[in-house]
Amino acid sequence: MDFGIVLQTDPPARDVVRLMKDAEDAGFRYGWTFDSCVLWQEPFVIYSQILAATSAMIVGPMVSSPGTRDWSVLASTFATLNDMYGNRTVFGIGRGDSAHRVVGKPPSTLATLRDCMRVVKDLAEGRAVTMNEKTVQIPWIRNGRLEMWMAGYGPKALKTVGEHADGFILQCADPAIARWTIGAVRDAARAAGRDPGGITICVAAPAYVGDDLAHQREQLRWFGGMVGNHVADLVARYGSSGAVPKELTDYIREREGYDYSHHGKAGNPSTEFVPDEIVDRFCLLGPASAHVERLQELAELGVDQFSLYLMHDDREATLASYGSQIIPKLTA
């Protein structure tokens, strides 16, 4: 199993770069960031510094969207970073949550997301595409490579992943939800004539190593609220039973809205509706042995990478614990 770290690009950027370097030294191969350039600093500027400070780490957004940047700009930015540092980027993409909603835009449609993945990938790898009825090609790209990893929860999104993406990002570490979503992605890939084993499976969730479970739950409760934004959209589309498992939908009944000014932060007041059970299922907490046990279960379901959201009050200790006690047991 590979490991990644996920950070917000809170200022100062030098701290983000430092933590990414520390993560690579601890055995993490991927460095991800949030991508909401109103809420935090612009990540693509910081990626250049992360790539310069690390030797092999692969970096990218978890996740970006089709609606905040021109697609030719996205492709050229990734291609430039790859040309400078040797194909060490990955494009994590979704329909758009915080980056869209804080500027008054709805999430993109799945059709737009699908088209964006195709256009950006082709452009960034040096192929010609049609944009605005004009053939466009970046002339200076040689041997470019950019994988598209798509995040999603609902049946139609999972079908899109299986049909078009290079990787699947599940932002939730619940094994029951992982089993259902991974199965749906693989079924869609088979139906499309693709190799299901060729799609990288990434589970992303907060993790906190320690013994004070009550404190850890309070520090990680924000994640249930973040996931709840997407689940609320699913319930509006599919209802609360049937197409989407109850493990993913039942807990949002008491949800009463969301304030993005606290997005992804410990103590988020918009997440008081999230029960302890959801924190325990969606996140990894407790001593290192409990993390190893959950990760082994996820690996058996076909998860290729675990990416750790590191937003709590003991980041360095958790990072160190993963490097010394957890990653070696999953990468042997």
PDB file of C-alpha atoms in Angstrom, residues 106-229:
ATOM      1  CA  PRO A 106     -22.946  25.067  -8.202  1.00  0.00           C
ATOM      2  CA  PRO A 107     -20.929  21.864  -8.600  1.00  0.00           C
ATOM      3  CA  SER A 108     -20.129  20.906 -12.179  1.00  0.00           C
ATOM      4  CA  THR A 109     -22.157  18.251 -13.947  1.00  0.00           C
ATOM      5  CA  LEU A 110     -20.634  14.820 -14.397  1.00  0.00           C
ATOM      6  CA  ALA A 111     -20.613  15.396 -18.160  1.00  0.00           C
ATOM      7  CA  THR A 112     -18.500  18.533 -17.676  1.00  0.00           C
ATOM      8  CA  LEU A 113     -16.216  16.669 -15.291  1.00  0.00           C
ATOM      9  CA  ARG A 114     -15.766  13.849 -17.805  1.00  0.00           C
ATOM     10  CA  ASP A 115     -14.939  16.294 -20.594  1.00  0.00           C
ATOM     11  CA  CYS A 116     -12.504  18.192 -18.369  1.00  0.00           C
ATOM     12  CA  MET A 117     -10.601  15.012 -17.510  1.00  0.00           C
ATOM     13  CA  ARG A 118     -10.238  14.142 -21.189  1.00  0.00           C
ATOM     14  CA  VAL A 119      -9.209  17.612 -22.354  1.00  0.00           C
ATOM     15  CA  VAL A 120      -6.714  18.300 -19.551  1.00  0.00           C
ATOM     16  CA  LYS A 121      -5.139  14.848 -19.774  1.00  0.00           C
ATOM     17  CA  ASP A 122      -4.770  14.990 -23.556  1.00  0.00           C
ATOM     18  CA  LEU A 123      -3.353  18.511 -23.524  1.00  0.00           C
ATOM     19  CA  ALA A 124      -0.977  17.815 -20.636  1.00  0.00           C
ATOM     20  CA  GLU A 125       0.326  14.698 -22.385  1.00  0.00           C
ATOM     21  CA  GLY A 126       0.909  16.571 -25.646  1.00  0.00           C
ATOM     22  CA  ARG A 127      -2.111  15.506 -27.708  1.00  0.00           C
ATOM     23  CA  ALA A 128      -4.378  17.797 -29.701  1.00  0.00           C
ATOM     24  CA  VAL A 129      -7.920  18.523 -28.476  1.00  0.00           C
ATOM     25  CA  THR A 130     -10.845  20.591 -29.678  1.00  0.00           C
ATOM     26  CA  MET A 131     -11.709  23.585 -27.501  1.00  0.00           C
ATOM     27  CA  ASN A 132     -14.319  26.158 -28.506  1.00  0.00           C
ATOM     28  CA  GLU A 133     -14.403  24.634 -32.019  1.00  0.00           C
ATOM     29  CA  LYS A 134     -10.650  25.124 -32.399  1.00  0.00           C
ATOM     30  CA  THR A 135      -7.879  22.529 -32.438  1.00  0.00           C
ATOM     31  CA  VAL A 136      -5.473  23.164 -29.564  1.00  0.00           C
ATOM     32  CA  GLN A 137      -2.152  21.490 -28.777  1.00  0.00           C
ATOM     33  CA  ILE A 138       0.685  22.465 -26.440  1.00  0.00           C
ATOM     34  CA  PRO A 139       3.737  22.289 -28.718  1.00  0.00           C
ATOM     35  CA  TRP A 140       6.573  22.009 -26.214  1.00  0.00           C
ATOM     36  CA  ILE A 141       5.451  18.881 -24.327  1.00  0.00           C
ATOM     37  CA  ARG A 142       7.614  15.777 -24.684  1.00  0.00           C
ATOM     38  CA  ASN A 143       6.822  12.521 -22.869  1.00  0.00           C
ATOM     39  CA  GLY A 144       4.243  14.181 -20.641  1.00  0.00           C
ATOM     40  CA  ARG A 145       2.139  12.067 -18.292  1.00  0.00           C
ATOM     41  CA  LEU A 146      -0.794  13.067 -16.110  1.00  0.00           C
ATOM     42  CA  GLU A 147      -3.096  10.617 -14.352  1.00  0.00           C
ATOM     43  CA  MET A 148      -6.669  11.681 -13.574  1.00  0.00           C
ATOM     44  CA  TRP A 149      -7.990  10.442 -10.228  1.00  0.00           C
ATOM     45  CA  MET A 150     -11.660  11.206  -9.706  1.00  0.00           C
ATOM     46  CA  ALA A 151     -13.505  11.542  -6.395  1.00  0.00           C
ATOM     47  CA  GLY A 152     -17.155  10.594  -6.000  1.00  0.00           C
ATOM     48  CA  TYR A 153     -19.774   8.780  -3.953  1.00  0.00           C
ATOM     49  CA  GLY A 154     -22.962   8.359  -5.976  1.00  0.00           C
ATOM     50  CA  PRO A 155     -23.805   5.664  -8.547  1.00  0.00           C
ATOM     51  CA  LYS A 156     -23.439   7.928 -11.587  1.00  0.00           C
ATOM     52  CA  ALA A 157     -20.151   9.380 -10.359  1.00  0.00           C
ATOM     53  CA  LEU A 158     -18.769   5.902  -9.665  1.00  0.00           C
ATOM     54  CA  LYS A 159     -19.797   4.836 -13.167  1.00  0.00           C
ATOM     55  CA  THR A 160     -17.925   7.834 -14.592  1.00  0.00           C
ATOM     56  CA  VAL A 161     -14.822   6.855 -12.629  1.00  0.00           C
ATOM     57  CA  GLY A 162     -14.925   3.306 -13.933  1.00  0.00           C
ATOM     58  CA  GLU A 163     -15.416   4.432 -17.515  1.00  0.00           C
ATOM     59  CA  HIS A 164     -12.950   7.327 -17.714  1.00  0.00           C
ATOM     60  CA  ALA A 165     -10.577   7.850 -14.757  1.00  0.00           C
ATOM     61  CA  ASP A 166      -7.114   6.490 -14.002  1.00  0.00           C
ATOM     62  CA  GLY A 167      -7.778   6.421 -10.272  1.00  0.00           C
ATOM     63  CA  PHE A 168     -10.640   6.549  -7.768  1.00  0.00           C
ATOM     64  CA  ILE A 169     -10.546   8.727  -4.639  1.00  0.00           C
ATOM     65  CA  LEU A 170     -12.915   7.701  -1.842  1.00  0.00           C
ATOM     66  CA  GLN A 171     -12.946  10.330   0.884  1.00  0.00           C
ATOM     67  CA  CYS A 172     -14.027   7.963   3.660  1.00  0.00           C
ATOM     68  CA  ALA A 173     -12.281   5.060   5.424  1.00  0.00           C
ATOM     69  CA  ASP A 174     -15.404   3.007   6.220  1.00  0.00           C
ATOM     70  CA  PRO A 175     -14.767  -0.529   4.896  1.00  0.00           C
ATOM     71  CA  ALA A 176     -18.470  -1.074   4.098  1.00  0.00           C
ATOM     72  CA  ILE A 177     -18.583   2.057   1.951  1.00  0.00           C
ATOM     73  CA  ALA A 178     -15.224   1.182   0.395  1.00  0.00           C
ATOM     74  CA  ARG A 179     -16.501  -2.265  -0.570  1.00  0.00           C
ATOM     75  CA  TRP A 180     -19.598  -0.837  -2.272  1.00  0.00           C
ATOM     76  CA  THR A 181     -17.871   2.026  -4.092  1.00  0.00           C
ATOM     77  CA  ILE A 182     -14.871   0.000  -5.266  1.00  0.00           C
ATOM     78  CA  GLY A 183     -17.231  -2.701  -6.536  1.00  0.00           C
ATOM     79  CA  ALA A 184     -19.269  -0.135  -8.464  1.00  0.00           C
ATOM     80  CA  VAL A 185     -16.142   1.391 -10.045  1.00  0.00           C
ATOM     81  CA  ARG A 186     -14.805  -2.000 -11.088  1.00  0.00           C
ATOM     82  CA  ASP A 187     -18.157  -3.121 -12.496  1.00  0.00           C
ATOM     83  CA  ALA A 188     -18.345   0.051 -14.584  1.00  0.00           C
ATOM     84  CA  ALA A 189     -14.807  -0.463 -15.848  1.00  0.00           C
ATOM     85  CA  ARG A 190     -15.585  -4.026 -16.946  1.00  0.00           C
ATOM     86  CA  ALA A 191     -18.757  -2.930 -18.708  1.00  0.00           C
ATOM     87  CA  ALA A 192     -16.737  -0.281 -20.575  1.00  0.00           C
ATOM     88  CA  GLY A 193     -14.148  -2.816 -21.676  1.00  0.00           C
ATOM     89  CA  ARG A 194     -11.457  -1.471 -19.334  1.00  0.00           C
ATOM     90  CA  ASP A 195      -9.223  -3.391 -16.963  1.00  0.00           C
ATOM     91  CA  PRO A 196     -10.618  -2.823 -13.438  1.00  0.00           C
ATOM     92  CA  GLY A 197      -7.198  -3.553 -11.997  1.00  0.00           C
ATOM     93  CA  GLY A 198      -5.757  -0.627 -13.922  1.00  0.00           C
ATOM     94  CA  ILE A 199      -7.684   1.904 -11.825  1.00  0.00           C
ATOM     95  CA  THR A 200      -5.760   2.975  -8.723  1.00  0.00           C
ATOM     96  CA  ILE A 201      -7.919   2.964  -5.584  1.00  0.00           C
ATOM     97  CA  CYS A 202      -7.165   5.688  -3.036  1.00  0.00           C
ATOM     98  CA  VAL A 203      -8.939   6.040   0.318  1.00  0.00           C
ATOM     99  CA  ALA A 204      -8.490   9.440   1.944  1.00  0.00           C
ATOM    100  CA  ALA A 205      -9.487  10.199   5.535  1.00  0.00           C
ATOM    101  CA  PRO A 206      -8.227  11.933   8.686  1.00  0.00           C
ATOM    102  CA  ALA A 207      -6.041   9.943  11.050  1.00  0.00           C
ATOM    103  CA  TYR A 208      -4.926  10.711  14.593  1.00  0.00           C
ATOM    104  CA  VAL A 209      -2.641   8.344  16.503  1.00  0.00           C
ATOM    105  CA  GLY A 210      -3.081   8.316  20.287  1.00  0.00           C
ATOM    106  CA  ASP A 211      -5.049   6.967  23.229  1.00  0.00           C
ATOM    107  CA  ASP A 212      -7.499   9.776  24.078  1.00  0.00           C
ATOM    108  CA  LEU A 213     -10.402   8.723  21.859  1.00  0.00           C
ATOM    109  CA  ALA A 214     -12.781  11.422  23.087  1.00  0.00           C
ATOM    110  CA  HIS A 215     -10.306  14.163  22.194  1.00  0.00           C
ATOM    111  CA  GLN A 216      -9.481  12.571  18.852  1.00  0.00           C
ATOM    112  CA  ARG A 217     -13.160  12.388  17.927  1.00  0.00           C
ATOM    113  CA  GLU A 218     -13.638  16.084  18.628  1.00  0.00           C
ATOM    114  CA  GLN A 219     -10.599  16.925  16.534  1.00  0.00           C
ATOM    115  CA  LEU A 220     -11.783  14.822  13.564  1.00  0.00           C
ATOM    116  CA  ARG A 221     -15.552  15.438  13.671  1.00  0.00           C
ATOM    117  CA  TRP A 222     -15.122  18.060  10.924  1.00  0.00           C
ATOM    118  CA  PHE A 223     -14.650  15.284   8.371  1.00  0.00           C
ATOM    119  CA  GLY A 224     -18.165  13.935   8.810  1.00  0.00           C
ATOM    120  CA  GLY A 225     -19.449  17.419   8.046  1.00  0.00           C
ATOM    121  CA  MET A 226     -17.319  17.698   4.920  1.00  0.00           C
ATOM    122  CA  VAL A 227     -18.499  14.334   3.626  1.00  0.00           C
ATOM    123  CA  GLY A 228     -22.044  15.344   4.563  1.00  0.00           C
ATOM    124  CA  ASN A 229     -21.967  18.134   1.953  1.00  0.00           C
TER     125      ASN A 229
END
